[in-house]
Short mmCIF file of C-alpha atoms and ligand atoms in Angstrom, two decimals:
data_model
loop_
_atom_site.label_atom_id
_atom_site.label_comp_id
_atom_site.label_asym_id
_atom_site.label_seq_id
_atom_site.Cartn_x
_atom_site.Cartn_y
_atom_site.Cartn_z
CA UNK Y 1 -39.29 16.25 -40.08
CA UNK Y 2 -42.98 14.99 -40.07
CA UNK Y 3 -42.43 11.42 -38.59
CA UNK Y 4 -39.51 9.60 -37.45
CA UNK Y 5 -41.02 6.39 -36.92
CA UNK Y 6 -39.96 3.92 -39.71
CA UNK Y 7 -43.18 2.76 -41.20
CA UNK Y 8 -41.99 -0.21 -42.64
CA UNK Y 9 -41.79 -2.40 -39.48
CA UNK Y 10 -45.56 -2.45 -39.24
CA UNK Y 11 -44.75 -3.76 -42.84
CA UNK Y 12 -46.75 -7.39 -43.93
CA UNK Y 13 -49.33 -8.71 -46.15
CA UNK Y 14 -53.03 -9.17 -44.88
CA UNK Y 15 -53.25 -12.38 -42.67
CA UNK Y 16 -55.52 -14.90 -42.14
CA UNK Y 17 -57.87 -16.18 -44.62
CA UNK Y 18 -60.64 -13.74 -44.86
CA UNK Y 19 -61.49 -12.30 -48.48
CA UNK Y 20 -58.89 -9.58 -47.49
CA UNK Y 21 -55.99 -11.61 -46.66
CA UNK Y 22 -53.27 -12.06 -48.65
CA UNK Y 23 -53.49 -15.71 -49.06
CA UNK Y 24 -57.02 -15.34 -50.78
CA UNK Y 25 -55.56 -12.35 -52.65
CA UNK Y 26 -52.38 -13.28 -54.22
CA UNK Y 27 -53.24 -14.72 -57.44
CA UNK Y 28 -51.23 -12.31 -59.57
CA UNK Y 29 -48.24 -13.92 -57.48
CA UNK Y 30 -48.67 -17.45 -57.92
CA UNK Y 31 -49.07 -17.34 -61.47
CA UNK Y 32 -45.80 -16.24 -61.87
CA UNK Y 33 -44.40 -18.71 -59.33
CA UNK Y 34 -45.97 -21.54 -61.33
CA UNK Y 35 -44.01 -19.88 -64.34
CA UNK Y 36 -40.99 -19.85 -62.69
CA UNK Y 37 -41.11 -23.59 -62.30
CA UNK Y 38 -39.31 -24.62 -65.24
CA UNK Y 39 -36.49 -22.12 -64.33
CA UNK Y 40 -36.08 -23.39 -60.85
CA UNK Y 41 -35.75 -26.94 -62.21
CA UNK Y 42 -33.14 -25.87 -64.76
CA UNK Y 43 -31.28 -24.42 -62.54
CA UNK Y 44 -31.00 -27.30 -60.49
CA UNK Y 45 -30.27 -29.72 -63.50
CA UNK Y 46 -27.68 -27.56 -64.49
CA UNK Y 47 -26.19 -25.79 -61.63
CA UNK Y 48 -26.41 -28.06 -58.47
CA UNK Y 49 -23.66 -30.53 -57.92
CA UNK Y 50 -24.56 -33.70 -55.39
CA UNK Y 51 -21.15 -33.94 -55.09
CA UNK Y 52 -21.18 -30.83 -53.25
CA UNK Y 53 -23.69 -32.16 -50.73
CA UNK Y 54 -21.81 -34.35 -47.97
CA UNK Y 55 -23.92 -37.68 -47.34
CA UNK Y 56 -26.42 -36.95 -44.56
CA UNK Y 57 -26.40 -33.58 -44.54
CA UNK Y 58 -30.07 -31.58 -44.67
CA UNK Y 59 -30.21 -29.66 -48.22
CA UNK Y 60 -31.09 -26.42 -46.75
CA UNK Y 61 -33.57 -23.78 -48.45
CA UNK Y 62 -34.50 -20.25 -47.14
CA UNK Y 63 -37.51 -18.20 -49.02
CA UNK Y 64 -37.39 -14.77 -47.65
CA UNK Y 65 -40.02 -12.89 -47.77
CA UNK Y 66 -42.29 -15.85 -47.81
CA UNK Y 67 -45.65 -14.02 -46.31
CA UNK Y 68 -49.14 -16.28 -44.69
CA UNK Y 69 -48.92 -18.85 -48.18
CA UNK Y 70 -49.79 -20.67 -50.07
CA UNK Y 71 -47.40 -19.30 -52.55
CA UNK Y 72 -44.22 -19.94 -50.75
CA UNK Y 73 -45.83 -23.44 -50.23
CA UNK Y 74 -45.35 -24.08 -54.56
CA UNK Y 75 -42.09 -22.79 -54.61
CA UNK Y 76 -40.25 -24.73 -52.35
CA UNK Y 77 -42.29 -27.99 -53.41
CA UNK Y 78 -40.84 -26.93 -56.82
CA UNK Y 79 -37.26 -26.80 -55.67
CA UNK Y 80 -37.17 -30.13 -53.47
CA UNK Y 81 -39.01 -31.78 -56.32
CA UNK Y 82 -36.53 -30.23 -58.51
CA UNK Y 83 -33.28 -32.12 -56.15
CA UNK Y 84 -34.86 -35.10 -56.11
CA UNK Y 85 -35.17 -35.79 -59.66
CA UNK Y 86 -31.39 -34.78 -59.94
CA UNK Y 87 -30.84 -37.63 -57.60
CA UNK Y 88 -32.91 -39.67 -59.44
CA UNK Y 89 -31.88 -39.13 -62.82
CA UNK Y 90 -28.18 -40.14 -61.63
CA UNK Y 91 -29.59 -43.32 -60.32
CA UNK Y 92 -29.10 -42.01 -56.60
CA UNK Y 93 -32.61 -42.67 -55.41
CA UNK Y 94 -31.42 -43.65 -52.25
CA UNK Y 95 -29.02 -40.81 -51.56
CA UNK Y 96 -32.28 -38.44 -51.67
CA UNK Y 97 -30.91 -36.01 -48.72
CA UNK Y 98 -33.62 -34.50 -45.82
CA UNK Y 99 -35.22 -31.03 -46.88
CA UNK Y 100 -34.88 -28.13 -44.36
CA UNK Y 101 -37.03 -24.93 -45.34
CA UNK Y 102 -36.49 -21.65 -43.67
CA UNK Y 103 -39.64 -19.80 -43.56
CA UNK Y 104 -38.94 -15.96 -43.37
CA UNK Y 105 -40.67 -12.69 -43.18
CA UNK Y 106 -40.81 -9.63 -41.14
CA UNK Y 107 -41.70 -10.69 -37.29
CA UNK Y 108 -44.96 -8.49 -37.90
CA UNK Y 109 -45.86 -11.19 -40.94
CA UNK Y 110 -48.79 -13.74 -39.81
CA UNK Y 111 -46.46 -16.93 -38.86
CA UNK Y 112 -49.80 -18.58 -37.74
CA UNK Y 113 -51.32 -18.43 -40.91
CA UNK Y 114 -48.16 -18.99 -42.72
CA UNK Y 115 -47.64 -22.76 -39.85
CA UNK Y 116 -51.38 -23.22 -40.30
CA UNK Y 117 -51.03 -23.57 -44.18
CA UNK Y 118 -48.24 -26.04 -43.96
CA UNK Y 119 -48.95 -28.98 -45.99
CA UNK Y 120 -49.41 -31.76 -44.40
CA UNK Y 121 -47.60 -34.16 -46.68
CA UNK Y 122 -44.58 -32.30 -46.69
CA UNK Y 123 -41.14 -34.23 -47.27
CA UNK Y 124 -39.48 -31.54 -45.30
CA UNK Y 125 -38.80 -30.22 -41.94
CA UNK Y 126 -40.34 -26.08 -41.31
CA UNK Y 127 -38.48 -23.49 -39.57
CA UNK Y 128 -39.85 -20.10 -39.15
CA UNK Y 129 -37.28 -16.99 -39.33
CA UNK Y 130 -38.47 -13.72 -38.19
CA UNK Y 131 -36.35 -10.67 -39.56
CA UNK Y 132 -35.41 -8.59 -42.06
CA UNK Y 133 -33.71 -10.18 -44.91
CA UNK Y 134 -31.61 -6.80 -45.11
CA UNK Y 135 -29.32 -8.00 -42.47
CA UNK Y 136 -27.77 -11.76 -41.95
CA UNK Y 137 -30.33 -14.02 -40.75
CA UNK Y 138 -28.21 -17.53 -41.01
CA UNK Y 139 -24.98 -18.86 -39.96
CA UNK Y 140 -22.12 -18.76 -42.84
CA UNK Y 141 -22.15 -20.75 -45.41
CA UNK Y 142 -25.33 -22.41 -44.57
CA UNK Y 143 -27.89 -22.52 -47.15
CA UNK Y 144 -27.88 -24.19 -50.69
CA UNK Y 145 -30.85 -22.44 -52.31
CA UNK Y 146 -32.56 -19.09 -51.68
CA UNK Y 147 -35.60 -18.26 -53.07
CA UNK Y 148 -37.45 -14.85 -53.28
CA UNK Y 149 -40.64 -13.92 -55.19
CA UNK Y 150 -42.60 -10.41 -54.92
CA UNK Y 151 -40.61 -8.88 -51.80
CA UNK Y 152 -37.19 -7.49 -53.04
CA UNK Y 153 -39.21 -4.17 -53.94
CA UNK Y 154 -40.22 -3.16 -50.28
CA UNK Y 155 -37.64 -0.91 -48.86
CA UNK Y 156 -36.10 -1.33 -45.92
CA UNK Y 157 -37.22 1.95 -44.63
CA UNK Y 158 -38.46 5.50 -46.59
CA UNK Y 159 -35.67 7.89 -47.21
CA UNK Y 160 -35.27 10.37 -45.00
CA UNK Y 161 -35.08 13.03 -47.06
CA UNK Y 162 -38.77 12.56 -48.90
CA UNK Y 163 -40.21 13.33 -44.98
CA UNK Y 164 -38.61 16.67 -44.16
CA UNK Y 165 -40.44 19.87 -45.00
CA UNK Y 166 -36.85 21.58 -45.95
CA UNK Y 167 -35.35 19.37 -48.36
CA UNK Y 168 -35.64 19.31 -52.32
CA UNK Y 169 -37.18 15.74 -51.44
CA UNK Y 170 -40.07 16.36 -49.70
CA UNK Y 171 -42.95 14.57 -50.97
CA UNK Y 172 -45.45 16.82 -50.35
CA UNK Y 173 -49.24 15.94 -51.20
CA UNK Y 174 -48.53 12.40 -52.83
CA UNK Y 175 -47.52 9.03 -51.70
CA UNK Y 176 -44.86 7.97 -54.62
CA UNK Y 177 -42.52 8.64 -56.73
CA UNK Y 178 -44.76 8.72 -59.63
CA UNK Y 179 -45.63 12.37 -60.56
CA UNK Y 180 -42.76 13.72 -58.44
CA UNK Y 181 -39.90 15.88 -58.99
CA UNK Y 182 -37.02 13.58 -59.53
CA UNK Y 183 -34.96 14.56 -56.30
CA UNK Y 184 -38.19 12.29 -55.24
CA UNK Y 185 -37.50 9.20 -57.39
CA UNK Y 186 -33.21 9.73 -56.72
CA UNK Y 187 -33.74 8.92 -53.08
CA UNK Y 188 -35.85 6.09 -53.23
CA UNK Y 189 -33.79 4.43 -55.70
CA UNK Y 190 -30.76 5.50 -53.84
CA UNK Y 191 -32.02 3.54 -50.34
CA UNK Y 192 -32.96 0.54 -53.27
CA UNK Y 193 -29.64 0.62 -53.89
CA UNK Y 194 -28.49 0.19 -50.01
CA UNK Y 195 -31.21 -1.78 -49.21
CA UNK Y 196 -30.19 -4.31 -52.23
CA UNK Y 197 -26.37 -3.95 -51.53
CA UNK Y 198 -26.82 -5.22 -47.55
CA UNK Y 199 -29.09 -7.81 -48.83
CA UNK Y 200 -26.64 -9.25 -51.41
CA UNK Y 201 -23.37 -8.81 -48.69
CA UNK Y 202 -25.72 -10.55 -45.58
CA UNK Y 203 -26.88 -13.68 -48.72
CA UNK Y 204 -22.81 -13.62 -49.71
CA UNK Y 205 -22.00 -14.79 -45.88
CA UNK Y 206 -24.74 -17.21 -45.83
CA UNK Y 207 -24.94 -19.05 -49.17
CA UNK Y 208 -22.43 -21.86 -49.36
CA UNK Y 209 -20.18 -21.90 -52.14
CA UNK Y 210 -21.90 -22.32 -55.14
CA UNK Y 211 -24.89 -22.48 -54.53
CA UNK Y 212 -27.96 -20.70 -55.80
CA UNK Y 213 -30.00 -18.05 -55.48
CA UNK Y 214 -33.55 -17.50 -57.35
CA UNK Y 215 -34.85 -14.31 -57.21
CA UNK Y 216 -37.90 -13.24 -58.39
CA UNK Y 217 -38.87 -9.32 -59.16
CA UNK Y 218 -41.36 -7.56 -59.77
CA UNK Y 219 -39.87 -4.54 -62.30
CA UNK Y 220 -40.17 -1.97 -64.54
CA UNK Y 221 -38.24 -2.32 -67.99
CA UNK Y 222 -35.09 -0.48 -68.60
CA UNK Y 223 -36.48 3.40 -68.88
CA UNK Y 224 -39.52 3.50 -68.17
CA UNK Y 225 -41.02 6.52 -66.56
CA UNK Y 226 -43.13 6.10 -63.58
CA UNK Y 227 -46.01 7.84 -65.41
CA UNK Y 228 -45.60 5.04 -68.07
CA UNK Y 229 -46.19 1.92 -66.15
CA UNK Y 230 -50.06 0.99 -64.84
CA UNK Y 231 -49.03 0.07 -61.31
CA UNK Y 232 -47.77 3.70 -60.55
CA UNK Y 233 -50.59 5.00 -62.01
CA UNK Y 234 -52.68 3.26 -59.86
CA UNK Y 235 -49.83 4.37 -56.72
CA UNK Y 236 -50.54 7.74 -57.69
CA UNK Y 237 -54.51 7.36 -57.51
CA UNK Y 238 -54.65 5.95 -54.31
CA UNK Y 239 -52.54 8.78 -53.28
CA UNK Y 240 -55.27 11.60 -55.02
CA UNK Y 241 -57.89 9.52 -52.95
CA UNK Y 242 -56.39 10.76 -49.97
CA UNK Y 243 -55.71 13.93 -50.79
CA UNK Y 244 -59.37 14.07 -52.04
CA UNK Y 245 -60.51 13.16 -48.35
CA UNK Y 246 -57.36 15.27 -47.09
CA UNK Y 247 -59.29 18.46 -48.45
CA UNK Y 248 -62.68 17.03 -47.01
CA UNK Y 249 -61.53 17.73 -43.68
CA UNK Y 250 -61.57 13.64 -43.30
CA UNK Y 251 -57.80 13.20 -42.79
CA UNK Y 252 -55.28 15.25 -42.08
CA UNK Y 253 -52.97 17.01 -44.80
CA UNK Y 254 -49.72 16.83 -42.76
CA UNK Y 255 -50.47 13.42 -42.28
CA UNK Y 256 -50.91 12.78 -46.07
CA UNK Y 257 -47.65 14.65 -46.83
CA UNK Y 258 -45.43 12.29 -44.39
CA UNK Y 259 -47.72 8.94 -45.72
CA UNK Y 260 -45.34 6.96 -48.98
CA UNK Y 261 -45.18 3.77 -49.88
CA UNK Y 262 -41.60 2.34 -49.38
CA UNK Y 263 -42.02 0.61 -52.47
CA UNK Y 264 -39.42 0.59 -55.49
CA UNK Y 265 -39.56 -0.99 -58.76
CA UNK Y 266 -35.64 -1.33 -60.00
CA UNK Y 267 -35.01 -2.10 -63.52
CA UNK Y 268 -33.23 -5.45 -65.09
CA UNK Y 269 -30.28 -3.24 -65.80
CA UNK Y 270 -30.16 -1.94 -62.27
CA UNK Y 271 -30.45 -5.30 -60.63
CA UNK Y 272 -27.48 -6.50 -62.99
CA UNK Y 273 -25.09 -3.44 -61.59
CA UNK Y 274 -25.80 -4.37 -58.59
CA UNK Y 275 -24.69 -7.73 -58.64
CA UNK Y 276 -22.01 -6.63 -60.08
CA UNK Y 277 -20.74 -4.09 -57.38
CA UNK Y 278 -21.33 -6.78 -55.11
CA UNK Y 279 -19.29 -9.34 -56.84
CA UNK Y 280 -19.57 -12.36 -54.62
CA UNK Y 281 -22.29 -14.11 -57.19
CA UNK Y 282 -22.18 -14.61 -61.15
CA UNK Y 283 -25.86 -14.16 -62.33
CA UNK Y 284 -26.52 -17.56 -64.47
CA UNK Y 285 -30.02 -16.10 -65.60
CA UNK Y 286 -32.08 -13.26 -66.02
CA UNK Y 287 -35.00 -14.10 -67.73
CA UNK Y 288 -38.35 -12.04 -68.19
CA UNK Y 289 -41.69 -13.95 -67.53
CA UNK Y 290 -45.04 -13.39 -69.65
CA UNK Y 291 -47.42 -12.91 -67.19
CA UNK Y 292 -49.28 -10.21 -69.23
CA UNK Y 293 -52.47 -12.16 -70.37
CA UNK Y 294 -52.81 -13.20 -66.71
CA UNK Y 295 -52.30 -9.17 -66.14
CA UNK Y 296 -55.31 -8.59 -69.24
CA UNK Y 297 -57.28 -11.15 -67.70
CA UNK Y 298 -57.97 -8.97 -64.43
CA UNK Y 299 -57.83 -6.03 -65.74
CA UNK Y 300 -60.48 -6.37 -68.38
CA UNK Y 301 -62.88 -8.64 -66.71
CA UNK Y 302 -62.17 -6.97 -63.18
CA UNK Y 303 -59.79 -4.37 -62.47
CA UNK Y 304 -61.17 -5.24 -58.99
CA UNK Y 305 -59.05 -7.55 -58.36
CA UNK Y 306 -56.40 -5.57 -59.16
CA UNK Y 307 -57.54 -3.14 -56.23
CA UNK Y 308 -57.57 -5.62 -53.85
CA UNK Y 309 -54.23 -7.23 -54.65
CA UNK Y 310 -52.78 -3.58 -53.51
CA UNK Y 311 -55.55 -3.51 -50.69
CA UNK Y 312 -53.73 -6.27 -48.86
CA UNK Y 313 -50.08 -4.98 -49.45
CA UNK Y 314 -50.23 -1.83 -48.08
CA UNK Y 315 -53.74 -1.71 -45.63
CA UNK Y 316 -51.44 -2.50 -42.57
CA UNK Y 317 -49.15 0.67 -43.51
CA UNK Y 318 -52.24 2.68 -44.26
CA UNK Y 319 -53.87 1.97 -41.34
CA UNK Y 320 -50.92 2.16 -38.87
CA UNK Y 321 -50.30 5.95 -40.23
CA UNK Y 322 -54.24 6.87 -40.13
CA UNK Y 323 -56.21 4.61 -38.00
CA UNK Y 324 -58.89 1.67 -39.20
CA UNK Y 325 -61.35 3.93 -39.52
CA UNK Y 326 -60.67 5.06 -42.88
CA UNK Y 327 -59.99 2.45 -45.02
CA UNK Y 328 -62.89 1.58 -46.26
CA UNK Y 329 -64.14 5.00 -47.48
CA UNK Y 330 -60.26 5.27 -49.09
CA UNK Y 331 -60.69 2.46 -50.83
CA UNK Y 332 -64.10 2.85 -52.21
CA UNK Y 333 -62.79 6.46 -53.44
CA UNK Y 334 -59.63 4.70 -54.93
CA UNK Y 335 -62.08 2.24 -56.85
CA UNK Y 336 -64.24 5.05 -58.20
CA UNK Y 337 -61.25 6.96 -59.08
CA UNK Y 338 -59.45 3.56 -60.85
CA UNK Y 339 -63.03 2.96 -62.76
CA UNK Y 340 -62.93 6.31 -64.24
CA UNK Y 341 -59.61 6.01 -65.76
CA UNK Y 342 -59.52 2.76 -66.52
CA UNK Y 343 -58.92 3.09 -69.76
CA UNK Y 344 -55.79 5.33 -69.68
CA UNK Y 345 -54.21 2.98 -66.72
CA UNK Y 346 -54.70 -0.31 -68.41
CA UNK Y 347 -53.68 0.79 -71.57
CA UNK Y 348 -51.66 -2.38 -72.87
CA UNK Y 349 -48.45 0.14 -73.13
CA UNK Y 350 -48.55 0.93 -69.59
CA UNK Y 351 -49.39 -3.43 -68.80
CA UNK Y 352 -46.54 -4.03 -70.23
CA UNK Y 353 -44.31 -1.73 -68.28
CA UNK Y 354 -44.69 -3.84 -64.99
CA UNK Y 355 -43.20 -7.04 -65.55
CA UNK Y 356 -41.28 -10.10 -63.62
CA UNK Y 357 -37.84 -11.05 -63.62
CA UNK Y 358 -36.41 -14.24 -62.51
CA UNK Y 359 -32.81 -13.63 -61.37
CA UNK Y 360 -30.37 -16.87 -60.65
CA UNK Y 361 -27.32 -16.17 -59.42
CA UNK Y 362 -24.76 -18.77 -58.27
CA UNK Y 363 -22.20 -17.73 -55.25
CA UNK Y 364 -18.82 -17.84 -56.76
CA UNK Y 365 -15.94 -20.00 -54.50
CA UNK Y 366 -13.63 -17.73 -53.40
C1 SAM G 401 -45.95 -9.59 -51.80
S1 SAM G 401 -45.42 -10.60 -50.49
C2 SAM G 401 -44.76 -11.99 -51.38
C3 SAM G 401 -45.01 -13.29 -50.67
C4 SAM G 401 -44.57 -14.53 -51.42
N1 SAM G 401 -43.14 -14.55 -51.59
C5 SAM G 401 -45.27 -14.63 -52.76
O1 SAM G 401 -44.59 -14.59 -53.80
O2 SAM G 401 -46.50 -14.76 -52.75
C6 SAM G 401 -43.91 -9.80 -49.93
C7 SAM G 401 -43.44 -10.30 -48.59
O3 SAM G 401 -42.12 -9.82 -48.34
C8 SAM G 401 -42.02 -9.49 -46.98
N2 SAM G 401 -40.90 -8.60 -46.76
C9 SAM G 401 -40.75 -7.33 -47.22
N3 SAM G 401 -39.59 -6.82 -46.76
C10 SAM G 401 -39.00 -7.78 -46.01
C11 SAM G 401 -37.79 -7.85 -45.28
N4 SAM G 401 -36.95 -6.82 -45.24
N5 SAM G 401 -37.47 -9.00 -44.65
C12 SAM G 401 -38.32 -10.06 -44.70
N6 SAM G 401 -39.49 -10.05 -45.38
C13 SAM G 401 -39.83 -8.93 -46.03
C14 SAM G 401 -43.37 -8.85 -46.68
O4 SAM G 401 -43.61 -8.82 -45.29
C15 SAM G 401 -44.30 -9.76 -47.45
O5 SAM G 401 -44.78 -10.82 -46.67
#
């Protein structure tokens, strides 16, 4: 076994506010927040009962996964605007309830940044909530809406099996699925599967009884290969990158071989199943968003942008495994190598193969 050490904890997005932080850097995100806008309101017109709210009790909202802003700062404005024009359109003005917003992330995510952002205007009261979202974070029955845009896809740790030397699974030489054998791609989808299973049972405990649950996805269409889609490509360049500077003596091989991104990209069909098995929610929604001409925007005028949207995913992971000191260089080897085949990764086929889903499920009453 090359490393033991779960990776993932030194998971979060860059902080701060520097031109490599997240929040200056997560563009590609908020346009498909603002998309999901609409969705959220529906949702709320059509699936939240005020009768179901006692008088004077706090509507309560979680986002998980809700990184530095200002992203998560749109989408619950867009769900308490969303409640209180329910209450006004039934002529309840004045039975508006209070707003309480659970902040979370993982406790390594830049809460500073995140508390820094808040707006000042707000018509709600903050709570941070450090954890994993793979496990219960809230008492039962507690929350009315759950949001979740962009972090369902980060595993909860790598598979075991894709770090030691003697199994089938061994990743050797790349840091993805993409261009793998598919013992490679079956374990990461299999710990997708746990991870989403123990998120879904932890949400069942904590979501009152019918309310509602927005997810939003980042996914791959039903079949597509990994070879197919332009984010994998672009996985699997980073990855040569490495290797390039593994065989220049500037990093070490072994090191590259136990390096992977615990990334996975499920399909609408998976995320259905899943649901399914679980069986404690009835999805209401799935719905595919159009965010491609954003997606042809960056690409063609600057696939740049596109580099640095990864850059401040996965440059804490990177840099916990190999050290500060080569970032830069990777990175300016991963642009040269994404301006070279620009033309084969942003093919419009392979744009279209990453796409969003917005997911509403309602907890049933049991
Ligand atoms: C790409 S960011 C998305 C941020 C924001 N929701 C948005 O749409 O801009 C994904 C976030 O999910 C968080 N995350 C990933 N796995 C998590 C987990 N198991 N528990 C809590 N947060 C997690 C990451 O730390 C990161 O801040």
């Amino acid at each position: 076994m090359e490393d033991e050490r779960n990776i993932v904890q030194f998971l979060s997005m860059n902080g701060g506010d520097g031109p490599l932080s997240y929040a200056n850097n997560s563009c590609y995100q908020k346009a498909a927040v603002d998309c999901t806008k609409a969705m959220v309101n529906e949702a709320i017109i059509n699936e939240f009962d005020i009768k179901q709210l006692p008088s004077a009790t706090p509507y309560r909202i979680a986002d998980l996964g809700c990184s530095v802003g200002p992203n998560t700062f749109i989408a619950v404005q867009n769900i308490i605007e969303a409640v209180e024009r329910k209450y006004q359109s039934n002529g309840l003005d004045s039975s508006i309830p209070e707003f309480l917003v659970f902040f979370n992330d993982r406790v390594s995510n830049d809460f500073n940044t995140l508390f820094s952002f808040l707006p000042s205007g707000r018509r709600y009261f903050g709570v941070g909530v450090p954890g994993s979202f793979h496990a219960r974070l809230f008492p039962k029955a507690s929350l009315h809406f759950v949001y979740s845009s962009y972090a369902l896809h980060w595993l909860s740790k790598l598979p075991k099996e894709i770090l030691d030397k003697n199994s089938p699974a061994w990743n050797k030489g790349r840091i993805h699925y993409v261009g793998a054998p598919n013992n490679v791609f079956e374990a990461y989808s299999t710990q997708f599967r746990k991870d989403m299973q123990s998120f879904l049972d932890a949400r069942a405990e904590e979501v009152a009884p019918d309310g509602l649950m927005a997810l939003l996805f980042a996914v791959v269409p039903n079949g597509t290969l990994p070879s197919e889609s332009f984010i994998y490509l672009l996985y699997e360049l980073l990855g040569f990158a490495l290797m390039d500077m593994a065989n220049m003596g500037l990093v070490s091989e072994d090191k590259v071989h136990s390096f992977n991104l615990p990334i996975y990209f499920a399909s609408p069909q998976e995320l259905e199943d899943l649901v399914e098995i679980n069986g404690c929610f009835t999805i209401k929604s799935m719905i595919p968003i159009m965010t491609n001409q954003m997606k042809n925007n960056i690409t063609i005028l600057d696939y740049n942008l596109c580099i640095l949207h990864i850059r401040v995913g996965v440059e804490h992971l990177i840099v916990e495994h190999f050290g500060s000191e080569i970032i830069d260089e990777l990175f300016n080897r991963f642009s040269e190598k994404v301006a070279a085949e620009s033309q084969f990764v942003f093919k419009q086929d392979y744009l279209d193969n990453f796409v969003e889903q917005f997911v509403l499920l309602r907890r049933k009453v049991t």
